[in-house]
Short mmCIF file of N, CA and C in Angstrom, two decimals:
data_model
loop_
_atom_site.label_atom_id
_atom_site.label_comp_id
_atom_site.label_asym_id
_atom_site.label_seq_id
_atom_site.Cartn_x
_atom_site.Cartn_y
_atom_site.Cartn_z
N MET G 1 -9.93 -50.68 13.77
CA MET G 1 -9.63 -49.43 13.97
C MET G 1 -10.45 -48.99 14.95
N ARG G 2 -11.46 -49.33 15.44
CA ARG G 2 -12.09 -48.74 16.88
C ARG G 2 -10.81 -49.02 17.88
N LYS G 3 -10.45 -49.65 17.87
CA LYS G 3 -9.26 -49.80 19.21
C LYS G 3 -7.54 -48.88 19.18
N VAL G 4 -7.49 -48.60 17.51
CA VAL G 4 -6.70 -47.66 17.52
C VAL G 4 -6.69 -46.54 17.65
N VAL G 5 -7.59 -45.27 17.49
CA VAL G 5 -8.07 -44.29 17.93
C VAL G 5 -8.00 -44.11 19.41
N PRO G 6 -8.81 -44.96 20.14
CA PRO G 6 -8.45 -44.30 21.80
C PRO G 6 -6.76 -44.84 22.46
N ILE G 7 -6.18 -45.85 21.76
CA ILE G 7 -4.61 -46.36 21.91
C ILE G 7 -3.94 -45.16 22.01
N VAL G 8 -4.03 -44.63 20.53
CA VAL G 8 -3.22 -43.64 19.93
C VAL G 8 -3.38 -42.25 20.68
N ALA G 9 -4.56 -42.13 21.26
CA ALA G 9 -4.85 -41.03 22.26
C ALA G 9 -4.84 -41.01 23.26
N VAL G 10 -4.76 -41.94 24.45
CA VAL G 10 -3.93 -42.56 25.62
C VAL G 10 -2.95 -42.14 25.44
N ALA G 11 -2.32 -42.70 24.33
CA ALA G 11 -0.51 -42.44 24.60
C ALA G 11 -0.06 -40.94 23.85
N GLY G 12 -0.96 -40.30 23.17
CA GLY G 12 -0.43 -38.99 23.06
C GLY G 12 -0.65 -38.20 23.79
N VAL G 13 -2.03 -38.28 24.95
CA VAL G 13 -2.04 -37.75 26.27
C VAL G 13 -0.91 -37.89 27.37
N ALA G 14 -0.60 -39.22 27.25
CA ALA G 14 0.46 -39.88 28.18
C ALA G 14 1.66 -38.82 27.67
N MET G 15 1.90 -38.65 26.67
CA MET G 15 3.22 -38.16 26.44
C MET G 15 3.52 -36.97 26.67
N LEU G 16 2.26 -36.09 26.75
CA LEU G 16 1.90 -34.63 26.54
C LEU G 16 2.41 -34.48 28.31
N LEU G 17 1.38 -35.06 28.94
CA LEU G 17 1.64 -35.13 30.65
C LEU G 17 3.00 -35.37 31.14
N ALA G 18 3.60 -36.20 30.30
CA ALA G 18 5.23 -36.61 30.71
C ALA G 18 6.48 -35.18 30.50
N GLY G 19 5.34 -34.50 29.89
CA GLY G 19 6.72 -33.06 29.74
C GLY G 19 6.50 -32.10 30.70
N CYS G 20 5.06 -32.38 31.53
CA CYS G 20 4.56 -31.55 32.71
C CYS G 20 5.24 -31.73 33.51
N GLY G 21 5.85 -33.27 34.06
CA GLY G 21 6.52 -33.71 35.40
C GLY G 21 8.36 -32.99 35.53
N HIS G 22 8.55 -32.88 36.78
CA HIS G 22 9.75 -32.42 36.91
C HIS G 22 10.52 -32.98 38.27
N ARG G 23 11.27 -33.16 38.55
CA ARG G 23 12.41 -33.46 39.49
C ARG G 23 12.94 -32.64 40.32
N GLY G 24 11.76 -32.26 41.51
CA GLY G 24 12.11 -30.85 42.41
C GLY G 24 12.66 -29.65 41.94
N PHE G 25 13.25 -28.97 42.28
CA PHE G 25 13.43 -27.61 41.89
C PHE G 25 15.13 -27.44 41.38
N ASP G 26 15.64 -26.90 40.45
CA ASP G 26 16.36 -26.82 39.58
C ASP G 26 17.78 -26.12 40.48
N ARG G 27 18.22 -26.18 41.22
CA ARG G 27 19.46 -25.12 41.78
C ARG G 27 20.56 -24.57 40.93
N ALA G 28 20.75 -25.39 39.98
CA ALA G 28 21.77 -25.16 38.90
C ALA G 28 21.55 -23.50 38.37
N ARG G 29 20.96 -22.99 38.76
CA ARG G 29 20.57 -21.24 38.32
C ARG G 29 21.59 -20.69 39.10
N PRO G 30 22.57 -19.43 38.02
CA PRO G 30 23.20 -18.45 39.54
C PRO G 30 22.12 -17.84 40.20
N ASP G 31 23.24 -17.48 42.01
CA ASP G 31 21.93 -16.76 42.91
C ASP G 31 22.13 -15.07 42.23
N GLU G 32 21.18 -14.11 42.69
CA GLU G 32 21.34 -13.26 41.98
C GLU G 32 22.16 -12.52 43.11
N TYR G 33 21.96 -12.76 44.45
CA TYR G 33 22.62 -12.05 45.79
C TYR G 33 23.74 -12.49 45.78
N ALA G 34 24.44 -13.25 44.98
CA ALA G 34 25.66 -13.71 45.26
C ALA G 34 26.96 -12.97 44.26
N VAL G 35 26.11 -12.32 43.66
CA VAL G 35 26.77 -11.54 42.45
C VAL G 35 28.26 -10.40 43.41
N ALA G 36 29.50 -10.76 42.64
CA ALA G 36 30.78 -9.61 43.37
C ALA G 36 30.53 -8.04 42.99
N ARG G 37 30.52 -7.59 43.55
CA ARG G 37 30.60 -5.66 42.71
C ARG G 37 32.03 -5.80 41.91
N ALA G 38 31.83 -5.33 40.86
CA ALA G 38 32.74 -4.87 40.41
C ALA G 38 33.39 -3.33 40.88
N GLN G 39 34.81 -3.26 40.38
CA GLN G 39 35.65 -2.21 41.01
C GLN G 39 35.17 -1.01 40.20
N PRO G 40 35.51 -0.05 40.36
CA PRO G 40 34.81 1.18 40.05
C PRO G 40 35.79 1.49 39.09
N LEU G 41 35.28 2.28 38.05
CA LEU G 41 36.28 2.76 37.22
C LEU G 41 37.30 3.75 37.35
N VAL G 42 38.35 3.31 36.43
CA VAL G 42 39.28 4.54 36.67
C VAL G 42 39.85 4.73 35.59
N VAL G 43 40.44 6.42 35.71
CA VAL G 43 40.25 7.40 34.32
C VAL G 43 42.38 6.52 34.17
N PRO G 44 42.51 6.23 33.36
CA PRO G 44 44.53 6.06 33.17
C PRO G 44 44.86 7.44 33.12
N PRO G 45 45.52 7.38 33.87
CA PRO G 45 46.60 8.99 33.73
C PRO G 45 47.34 8.99 32.71
N ASP G 46 47.83 7.85 31.79
CA ASP G 46 48.43 8.20 30.41
C ASP G 46 47.35 8.55 29.23
N PHE G 47 46.34 8.74 29.20
CA PHE G 47 45.84 9.17 28.05
C PHE G 47 46.29 10.65 27.73
N SER G 48 45.64 10.53 25.91
CA SER G 48 46.36 11.20 25.62
C SER G 48 45.53 12.58 24.50
N LEU G 49 44.74 13.01 24.93
CA LEU G 49 43.93 13.95 24.11
C LEU G 49 44.45 15.30 23.46
N GLN G 50 43.99 15.31 22.53
CA GLN G 50 44.14 16.84 21.47
C GLN G 50 42.93 17.45 21.47
N PRO G 51 43.53 18.57 21.20
CA PRO G 51 42.21 19.84 21.59
C PRO G 51 41.40 19.64 19.79
N PRO G 52 40.82 20.20 19.93
CA PRO G 52 39.90 20.30 18.86
C PRO G 52 40.66 21.16 17.77
N GLN G 53 40.92 21.14 16.60
CA GLN G 53 41.65 22.14 15.46
C GLN G 53 40.45 23.33 14.58
N PRO G 54 40.74 24.49 14.72
CA PRO G 54 39.92 25.10 14.20
C PRO G 54 39.14 24.55 12.59
N GLY G 55 38.30 24.82 12.27
CA GLY G 55 37.59 24.70 11.03
C GLY G 55 38.10 22.87 10.21
N VAL G 56 38.34 22.11 10.97
CA VAL G 56 38.12 20.72 10.64
C VAL G 56 36.65 20.34 11.40
N THR G 57 36.20 19.37 10.39
CA THR G 57 34.82 18.87 10.62
C THR G 57 34.87 17.86 11.96
N ARG G 58 33.88 17.97 12.67
CA ARG G 58 33.88 16.85 13.53
C ARG G 58 33.58 15.45 13.56
N PRO G 59 33.78 14.61 13.90
CA PRO G 59 33.30 13.32 13.43
C PRO G 59 32.03 12.78 14.08
N GLN G 60 31.45 13.83 15.02
CA GLN G 60 30.11 13.43 15.27
C GLN G 60 28.71 14.01 14.51
N ASP G 61 29.66 14.94 13.63
CA ASP G 61 28.65 15.91 12.54
C ASP G 61 28.50 14.80 11.38
N ASN G 62 27.55 14.09 11.38
CA ASN G 62 27.19 12.76 9.74
C ASN G 62 26.06 13.51 9.41
N ASN G 63 26.09 13.74 8.34
CA ASN G 63 24.94 14.45 7.45
C ASN G 63 23.98 12.58 7.14
N PRO G 64 22.64 13.02 7.18
CA PRO G 64 22.45 11.69 6.97
C PRO G 64 22.16 11.30 5.45
N SER G 65 21.85 12.52 5.08
CA SER G 65 20.97 12.30 3.75
C SER G 65 22.22 12.14 2.81
N ALA G 66 23.35 13.15 2.79
CA ALA G 66 24.49 12.36 2.13
C ALA G 66 24.96 11.09 2.27
N GLN G 67 24.79 10.18 3.78
CA GLN G 67 25.24 9.22 3.81
C GLN G 67 24.38 8.26 3.32
N ALA G 68 23.00 8.42 2.90
CA ALA G 68 22.07 7.81 2.32
C ALA G 68 22.39 7.79 0.69
N LEU G 69 22.90 8.91 0.29
CA LEU G 69 22.88 8.78 -1.41
C LEU G 69 24.41 8.23 -1.67
N ASP G 70 25.40 8.22 -0.75
CA ASP G 70 26.28 7.75 -1.04
C ASP G 70 26.12 5.83 -0.78
N ALA G 71 25.54 5.12 0.10
CA ALA G 71 24.94 4.33 0.00
C ALA G 71 24.43 3.64 -0.93
N LEU G 72 22.66 4.47 -1.67
CA LEU G 72 22.36 3.88 -2.71
C LEU G 72 22.86 4.18 -4.13
N PHE G 73 23.31 5.18 -4.21
CA PHE G 73 24.16 5.43 -5.58
C PHE G 73 25.44 5.59 -5.49
N GLY G 74 26.63 5.19 -4.74
CA GLY G 74 27.74 4.74 -4.55
C GLY G 74 28.54 6.39 -4.31
N GLY G 75 29.51 6.04 -3.30
CA GLY G 75 30.58 7.38 -3.15
C GLY G 75 31.46 7.65 -3.80
N PRO G 76 32.69 7.81 -3.48
CA PRO G 76 33.63 8.61 -4.13
C PRO G 76 34.51 7.03 -4.41
N ALA G 77 34.11 5.75 -4.07
CA ALA G 77 34.94 4.98 -4.12
C ALA G 77 35.42 4.05 -5.39
N PRO G 78 36.75 4.24 -6.04
CA PRO G 78 36.78 3.80 -7.29
C PRO G 78 36.23 2.57 -7.65
N ARG G 79 35.67 2.47 -9.06
CA ARG G 79 35.50 1.01 -9.64
C ARG G 79 36.37 0.53 -10.26
N SER G 80 36.30 -0.83 -10.79
CA SER G 80 37.12 -1.70 -10.96
C SER G 80 37.08 -1.57 -12.05
N GLN G 81 38.20 -2.08 -13.34
CA GLN G 81 38.21 -2.61 -14.75
C GLN G 81 36.90 -3.35 -15.09
N SER G 82 36.67 -3.95 -14.33
CA SER G 82 35.61 -4.70 -15.26
C SER G 82 34.36 -4.13 -14.99
N GLU G 83 34.00 -3.44 -14.00
CA GLU G 83 32.80 -2.68 -13.86
C GLU G 83 32.71 -1.46 -14.87
N ASN G 84 34.11 -0.75 -15.30
CA ASN G 84 33.84 0.49 -15.77
C ASN G 84 33.81 0.01 -17.69
N SER G 85 34.69 -1.34 -17.41
CA SER G 85 34.06 -1.65 -18.83
C SER G 85 32.55 -1.74 -18.96
N THR G 86 32.03 -2.57 -18.62
CA THR G 86 30.68 -3.32 -18.45
C THR G 86 29.75 -2.02 -18.47
N LEU G 87 30.35 -1.06 -17.89
CA LEU G 87 29.46 0.45 -17.68
C LEU G 87 29.89 1.00 -19.32
N ASP G 88 30.42 1.29 -19.97
CA ASP G 88 31.52 1.40 -21.24
C ASP G 88 30.57 0.90 -22.21
N SER G 89 30.71 -0.29 -22.17
CA SER G 89 29.95 -1.11 -23.56
C SER G 89 28.28 -0.89 -23.24
N ALA G 90 27.44 -0.32 -21.98
CA ALA G 90 26.42 -0.41 -21.58
C ALA G 90 26.04 0.85 -21.86
N GLY G 91 26.68 1.64 -22.16
CA GLY G 91 26.40 3.41 -22.83
C GLY G 91 26.50 4.38 -21.46
N GLY G 92 26.76 3.75 -20.12
CA GLY G 92 27.09 4.89 -19.19
C GLY G 92 27.43 5.71 -19.41
N ASP G 93 28.06 6.15 -20.01
CA ASP G 93 28.26 7.79 -19.69
C ASP G 93 27.43 8.19 -21.14
N SER G 94 26.53 8.16 -21.34
CA SER G 94 25.68 8.83 -22.41
C SER G 94 24.01 8.52 -21.90
N ALA G 95 24.14 8.08 -20.70
CA ALA G 95 22.61 8.35 -20.47
C ALA G 95 22.48 9.86 -19.71
N SER G 96 21.24 10.06 -20.14
CA SER G 96 20.28 11.33 -19.79
C SER G 96 20.12 11.83 -18.16
N PRO G 97 20.68 13.01 -17.96
CA PRO G 97 20.55 13.28 -16.63
C PRO G 97 19.15 13.41 -15.88
N GLY G 98 18.41 13.73 -16.69
CA GLY G 98 17.35 13.99 -16.40
C GLY G 98 15.83 12.76 -16.91
N ILE G 99 16.41 11.75 -16.86
CA ILE G 99 15.84 10.30 -17.59
C ILE G 99 14.41 10.27 -16.60
N ARG G 100 14.75 10.36 -14.94
CA ARG G 100 13.70 9.88 -14.76
C ARG G 100 12.46 11.18 -14.72
N SER G 101 12.46 12.29 -15.06
CA SER G 101 11.45 13.38 -15.09
C SER G 101 10.72 13.08 -16.58
N ASP G 102 11.64 12.47 -17.80
CA ASP G 102 11.28 12.15 -18.62
C ASP G 102 10.68 10.82 -18.94
N ALA G 103 10.81 10.17 -17.85
CA ALA G 103 10.19 8.71 -18.11
C ALA G 103 8.58 9.06 -17.28
N GLY G 104 8.05 9.77 -16.67
CA GLY G 104 6.72 10.44 -16.41
C GLY G 104 5.75 11.08 -17.13
N ASP G 105 6.74 11.58 -18.58
CA ASP G 105 6.20 13.07 -19.15
C ASP G 105 5.29 11.65 -20.32
N PRO G 106 4.24 12.38 -20.70
CA PRO G 106 2.99 11.70 -21.09
C PRO G 106 3.36 11.39 -22.70
N ASP G 107 4.37 12.21 -23.08
CA ASP G 107 4.86 12.23 -24.54
C ASP G 107 5.84 10.92 -25.02
N THR G 108 6.24 10.33 -23.61
CA THR G 108 7.10 9.81 -24.11
C THR G 108 6.29 8.24 -24.44
N LYS G 109 7.49 7.69 -25.08
CA LYS G 109 6.83 6.53 -26.04
C LYS G 109 6.96 5.25 -25.21
N VAL G 110 5.81 4.48 -25.29
CA VAL G 110 6.10 3.42 -24.49
C VAL G 110 5.49 2.37 -25.28
N VAL G 111 5.97 0.88 -25.01
CA VAL G 111 5.03 -0.12 -26.21
C VAL G 111 4.29 -1.01 -24.93
N ASP G 112 3.20 -1.43 -25.58
CA ASP G 112 1.69 -1.68 -24.88
C ASP G 112 2.08 -3.00 -24.77
N LYS G 113 2.38 -4.04 -23.51
CA LYS G 113 2.89 -5.28 -23.54
C LYS G 113 1.24 -6.23 -23.56
N GLY G 114 -0.01 -5.41 -23.40
CA GLY G 114 -1.04 -5.99 -23.20
C GLY G 114 -1.36 -5.99 -21.85
N GLY G 115 -2.21 -6.69 -21.73
CA GLY G 115 -3.15 -6.72 -20.28
C GLY G 115 -2.55 -8.07 -19.49
N THR G 116 -2.13 -8.82 -20.25
CA THR G 116 -1.40 -9.82 -19.46
C THR G 116 -0.23 -9.62 -18.72
N THR G 117 0.92 -8.77 -19.22
CA THR G 117 1.98 -8.33 -18.28
C THR G 117 1.85 -7.56 -17.46
N ARG G 118 0.24 -6.68 -17.87
CA ARG G 118 0.06 -6.00 -16.57
C ARG G 118 -0.28 -6.62 -15.34
N ASP G 119 -1.59 -7.71 -15.39
CA ASP G 119 -1.71 -8.70 -14.24
C ASP G 119 -0.76 -9.27 -13.93
N ILE G 120 0.82 -9.93 -14.81
CA ILE G 120 1.51 -10.39 -13.89
C ILE G 120 2.22 -9.83 -12.73
N VAL G 121 2.44 -7.95 -13.14
CA VAL G 121 3.17 -7.12 -12.89
C VAL G 121 2.05 -7.11 -11.24
N ALA G 122 0.75 -6.58 -11.32
CA ALA G 122 0.18 -6.64 -10.38
C ALA G 122 -0.21 -7.72 -9.36
N ALA G 123 0.01 -8.79 -10.31
CA ALA G 123 -0.26 -9.98 -8.83
C ALA G 123 0.02 -10.05 -7.69
N PRO G 124 -0.79 -10.62 -7.22
CA PRO G 124 -0.48 -10.34 -5.40
C PRO G 124 0.69 -11.24 -5.25
N GLU G 125 1.62 -11.16 -3.71
CA GLU G 125 2.80 -12.07 -3.40
C GLU G 125 2.01 -13.59 -2.93
N GLY G 126 2.60 -14.35 -2.96
CA GLY G 126 2.21 -15.70 -2.62
C GLY G 126 3.19 -16.62 -3.26
N ASP G 127 2.38 -17.87 -3.02
CA ASP G 127 3.06 -19.13 -4.01
C ASP G 127 2.20 -19.40 -5.42
N GLY G 128 1.38 -18.36 -5.67
CA GLY G 128 0.36 -18.63 -7.25
C GLY G 128 -0.56 -19.94 -6.85
N GLN G 129 -1.03 -20.44 -5.72
CA GLN G 129 -2.07 -21.14 -5.73
C GLN G 129 -3.21 -20.76 -6.15
N SER G 130 -3.52 -19.85 -5.57
CA SER G 130 -4.64 -18.83 -5.58
C SER G 130 -4.56 -17.75 -6.67
N ALA G 131 -3.53 -17.83 -7.52
CA ALA G 131 -3.51 -16.78 -8.63
C ALA G 131 -4.22 -17.45 -9.87
N ARG G 132 -5.11 -16.30 -10.78
CA ARG G 132 -5.31 -17.04 -11.84
C ARG G 132 -4.87 -15.68 -12.85
N ALA G 133 -4.78 -15.88 -13.92
CA ALA G 133 -4.03 -15.03 -15.03
C ALA G 133 -4.93 -15.77 -16.00
N THR G 134 -5.74 -14.33 -17.12
CA THR G 134 -6.50 -15.49 -18.27
C THR G 134 -5.92 -14.42 -19.44
N ALA G 135 -5.52 -15.04 -20.44
CA ALA G 135 -4.85 -14.30 -21.69
C ALA G 135 -6.14 -13.91 -22.66
N ASN G 136 -6.49 -12.37 -23.31
CA ASN G 136 -7.13 -12.30 -23.93
C ASN G 136 -6.72 -12.51 -25.36
#
């Protein structure tokens, strides 16, 4: 055992030092001074631009808040038949429009799930090795 440790250490140092060696300079890289100049840009003579029409929205005028709402809650894209049937069976047409303000109301009826559920929801992220939960 006493001879194995120095042998392994010497082999490890030899492998580490072998990575430091090189055989001269590598000249396979491109030469930055030998780059040819590119031809100047030329506007083609047959392009056809149309003047802007009055009253038409400009393509560069984006409304970021409207784009965000469309991305989050869906825009005017049509729903599929299976999505419509799922929403109908879940009662999608009977949802209250002010449900978010009702959820924060102190008169809203809630079910007390106990301290264990609160501890699980409030648990820190991780693999759970250091997490502890006790049931009362």
